């Protein structure tokens, strides 16, 4: 399968964007003082669900970004 240059760049940008957004989200989740993420110093179900969501999104963002990077490298080799 061949990826075009714009699609490859889009996939790579999506991967980077995922890391920026979800790392920021996890940092904010850990620092949460509203009582949603931690109750009496212990993680709540809210914390675990959102941490799992973040981890899955980071894995998918990484895979998508790597696909984009590989597409760009393949296009560069053919040029």
Coordinates of N, CA, C and O in Angstrom, one line a residue:
X1 N 0.8 -1.2 0.0 CA 0.0 0.0 0.0 C 0.9 1.2 0.0 O 1.9 1.3 0.7
X2 N 0.5 2.2 -0.8 CA 1.3 3.4 -0.9 C 0.5 4.6 -0.2 O -0.7 4.7 -0.5
X3 N 1.2 5.3 0.6 CA 0.6 6.5 1.2 C 1.1 7.7 0.5 O 2.3 7.8 0.2
X4 N 0.2 8.7 0.3 CA 0.6 9.9 -0.3 C 1.4 10.8 0.7 O 1.3 10.5 1.9
X5 N 2.1 11.8 0.2 CA 2.9 12.6 1.1 C 1.9 13.4 2.1 O 2.2 13.4 3.3
X6 N 0.8 14.0 1.6 CA -0.1 14.6 2.6 C -0.7 13.7 3.7 O -0.8 14.1 4.8
X7 N -1.0 12.5 3.2 CA -1.6 11.6 4.2 C -0.5 11.1 5.2 O -0.8 11.0 6.4
X8 N 0.7 10.9 4.7 CA 1.8 10.5 5.6 C 2.0 11.6 6.7 O 2.2 11.4 7.9
X9 N 2.1 12.9 6.2 CA 2.3 14.0 7.1 C 1.1 14.1 8.1 O 1.4 14.4 9.3
X10 N -0.1 13.9 7.6 CA -1.2 14.0 8.5 C -1.1 12.9 9.6 O -1.4 13.2 10.8
X11 N -0.8 11.7 9.2 CA -0.7 10.6 10.2 C 0.4 10.9 11.2 O 0.3 10.6 12.4
X12 N 1.6 11.4 10.8 CA 2.6 11.7 11.7 C 2.2 12.9 12.6 O 2.5 12.8 13.8
X13 N 1.6 13.9 12.1 CA 1.1 15.0 12.9 C 0.1 14.5 13.9 O 0.1 14.9 15.1
X14 N -0.8 13.6 13.5 CA -1.8 13.0 14.5 C -1.1 12.3 15.6 O -1.5 12.4 16.8
X15 N 0.0 11.6 15.3 CA 0.7 10.9 16.4 C 1.3 11.8 17.4 O 1.3 11.6 18.6
X16 N 1.9 12.9 16.8 CA 2.6 13.9 17.7 C 1.5 14.6 18.5 O 1.7 14.8 19.8
X17 N 0.4 15.0 17.9 CA -0.7 15.6 18.6 C -1.3 14.7 19.7 O -1.5 15.2 20.8
X18 N -1.4 13.5 19.5 CA -1.9 12.5 20.5 C -1.0 12.6 21.7 O -1.5 12.6 22.9
X19 N 0.3 12.6 21.5 CA 1.2 12.6 22.6 C 1.1 13.9 23.4 O 1.1 13.9 24.6
X20 N 1.1 15.0 22.7 CA 1.0 16.3 23.4 C -0.3 16.4 24.2 O -0.3 16.7 25.4
X21 N -1.4 16.0 23.6 CA -2.7 16.1 24.3 C -2.8 15.1 25.5 O -3.2 15.5 26.6
X22 N -2.5 13.9 25.3 CA -2.7 12.9 26.3 C -1.6 13.0 27.4 O -2.0 12.7 28.6
X23 N -0.4 13.3 27.2 CA 0.6 13.5 28.2 C 0.1 14.7 29.1 O 0.2 14.6 30.4
X24 N -0.4 15.8 28.5 CA -0.9 16.9 29.2 C -2.1 16.5 30.1 O -2.2 16.8 31.3
X25 N -3.0 15.7 29.5 CA -4.2 15.2 30.2 C -3.8 14.4 31.4 O -4.3 14.5 32.5
X26 N -2.8 13.5 31.3 CA -2.4 12.6 32.4 C -1.7 13.4 33.5 O -2.0 13.2 34.7
X27 N -0.9 14.4 33.1 CA -0.3 15.3 34.1 C -1.4 16.0 34.9 O -1.3 16.2 36.1
X28 N -2.4 16.5 34.2 CA -3.5 17.2 34.9 C -4.3 16.3 35.7 O -4.8 16.6 36.8
X29 N -4.5 15.0 35.3 CA -5.2 14.0 36.0 C -4.5 13.7 37.3 O -5.2 13.6 38.4
X30 N -3.2 13.6 37.3 CA -2.4 13.3 38.5 C -2.5 14.4 39.5 O -2.5 14.2 40.7
X31 N -2.5 15.7 39.0 CA -2.5 16.9 39.8 C -3.9 17.2 40.3 O -4.1 18.2 41.0
X32 N -5.0 16.5 39.9 CA -6.4 16.8 40.2 C -6.6 17.0 41.7 O -6.2 16.1 42.5
X33 N -7.2 18.1 42.0 CA -7.6 18.4 43.4 C -9.1 18.5 43.6 O -9.5 18.9 44.7
X34 N -9.8 18.2 42.6 CA -11.3 18.3 42.7 C -12.0 17.2 43.4 O -13.1 17.3 43.7
X35 N -11.2 16.1 43.6 CA -11.8 14.9 44.3 C -12.3 13.9 43.3 O -12.8 12.8 43.7
X36 N -12.3 14.2 42.0 CA -12.7 13.2 41.0 C -11.7 12.0 40.9 O -12.0 10.9 40.9
X37 N -10.4 12.4 40.8 CA -9.4 11.4 40.5 C -8.9 10.7 41.8 O -8.5 9.6 41.7
X38 N -8.9 11.4 42.9 CA -8.4 10.9 44.1 C -9.3 11.2 45.3 O -9.8 12.3 45.4
X39 N -9.5 10.2 46.1 CA -10.4 10.4 47.3 C -9.6 9.8 48.5 O -9.2 8.7 48.5
X40 N -9.3 10.7 49.4 CA -8.5 10.4 50.6 C -7.1 9.8 50.1 O -6.5 8.9 50.7
X41 N -6.6 10.4 49.1 CA -5.3 10.0 48.6 C -5.2 8.8 47.7 O -4.2 8.4 47.2
X42 N -6.3 8.1 47.6 CA -6.4 6.9 46.8 C -7.1 7.1 45.4 O -8.0 7.9 45.3
X43 N -6.5 6.5 44.4 CA -7.1 6.7 43.0 C -8.5 6.1 43.0 O -8.8 5.1 43.6
X44 N -9.4 6.9 42.3 CA -10.8 6.5 42.2 C -11.0 5.7 40.8 O -10.1 5.6 40.0
X45 N -12.2 5.2 40.6 CA -12.5 4.6 39.3 C -12.4 5.6 38.2 O -11.9 5.2 37.1
X46 N -12.7 6.8 38.4 CA -12.6 7.9 37.4 C -11.1 7.9 37.0 O -10.8 8.0 35.8
X47 N -10.2 7.9 37.9 CA -8.8 8.0 37.6 C -8.4 6.8 36.7 O -7.7 7.0 35.7
X48 N -8.7 5.6 37.1 CA -8.3 4.4 36.4 C -8.9 4.3 35.0 O -8.2 4.0 34.1
X49 N -10.1 4.7 34.9 CA -10.8 4.7 33.5 C -10.1 5.7 32.6 O -9.8 5.4 31.5
X50 N -9.8 6.9 33.1 CA -9.2 7.9 32.3 C -7.7 7.6 32.0 O -7.2 8.0 31.0
X51 N -7.1 7.0 33.0 CA -5.7 6.6 32.7 C -5.6 5.5 31.6 O -4.8 5.6 30.7
X52 N -6.5 4.6 31.7 CA -6.6 3.5 30.7 C -6.9 4.2 29.3 O -6.3 3.8 28.3
X53 N -7.8 5.1 29.3 CA -8.2 5.8 28.0 C -6.9 6.5 27.5 O -6.6 6.4 26.3
X54 N -6.2 7.2 28.3 CA -5.0 7.9 27.9 C -3.9 6.9 27.4 O -3.3 7.2 26.3
X55 N -3.7 5.8 28.1 CA -2.7 4.8 27.6 C -3.0 4.2 26.3 O -2.2 4.1 25.4
X56 N -4.3 3.9 26.1 CA -4.7 3.3 24.8 C -4.6 4.4 23.7 O -4.1 4.0 22.6
X57 N -4.9 5.6 24.0 CA -4.8 6.7 23.0 C -3.3 6.9 22.7 O -3.0 7.2 21.5
X58 N -2.4 6.8 23.6 CA -1.0 7.0 23.4 C -0.5 5.9 22.5 O 0.3 6.1 21.6
X59 N -0.9 4.6 22.8 CA -0.5 3.5 21.9 C -1.0 3.7 20.5 O -0.2 3.5 19.5
X60 N -2.2 4.0 20.4 CA -2.8 4.2 19.0 C -2.1 5.4 18.3 O -1.8 5.3 17.1
X61 N -1.9 6.5 19.0 CA -1.2 7.6 18.4 C 0.2 7.3 18.0 O 0.6 7.7 16.9
X62 N 0.9 6.5 18.8 CA 2.2 6.0 18.4 C 2.2 5.2 17.1 O 3.0 5.4 16.2
X63 N 1.3 4.2 17.1 CA 1.2 3.3 15.9 C 0.9 4.2 14.7 O 1.5 4.0 13.6
X64 N -0.1 5.1 14.8 CA -0.5 5.9 13.6 C 0.7 6.8 13.2 O 0.9 7.0 12.0
X65 N 1.4 7.4 14.2 CA 2.5 8.2 13.8 C 3.6 7.5 13.2 O 4.3 7.9 12.2
X66 N 3.9 6.2 13.6 CA 4.9 5.4 13.0 C 4.5 5.0 11.6 O 5.4 5.0 10.7
X67 N 3.3 4.8 11.3 CA 2.8 4.5 9.9 C 3.1 5.7 9.1 O 3.6 5.6 7.9
X68 N 2.8 6.9 9.6 CA 3.0 8.1 8.8 C 4.5 8.3 8.5 O 4.9 8.7 7.4
X69 N 5.3 8.1 9.5 CA 6.8 8.2 9.4 C 7.3 7.2 8.4 O 8.1 7.6 7.5
X70 N 6.8 6.0 8.4 CA 7.3 5.0 7.4 C 6.8 5.4 6.0 O 7.6 5.1 5.1
X71 N 5.6 6.0 5.9 CA 5.2 6.4 4.6 C 6.1 7.5 4.1 O 6.4 7.5 2.9
X72 N 6.5 8.5 4.9 CA 7.4 9.5 4.5 C 8.7 9.0 4.1 O 9.3 9.4 3.1
X73 N 9.3 8.1 4.9 CA 10.6 7.5 4.5 C 10.5 6.7 3.2 O 11.4 6.8 2.4
X74 N 9.4 6.0 3.0 CA 9.3 5.3 1.7 C 9.2 6.2 0.5 O 9.8 5.9 -0.5
X75 N 8.5 7.3 0.7 CA 8.4 8.3 -0.4 C 9.8 9.0 -0.7 O 10.2 9.2 -1.8
X76 N 10.6 9.2 0.4 CA 11.9 9.8 0.2 C 12.9 8.8 -0.5 O 13.7 9.2 -1.3
X77 N 12.8 7.5 -0.2 CA 13.6 6.5 -0.9 C 13.3 6.4 -2.4 O 14.2 6.2 -3.2
X78 N 12.1 6.6 -2.8 CA 11.7 6.5 -4.2 C 12.1 7.8 -4.9 O 12.1 7.7 -6.2
X79 N 12.3 8.9 -4.2 CA 12.6 10.2 -4.9 C 14.0 10.2 -5.4 O 14.9 9.6 -5.0

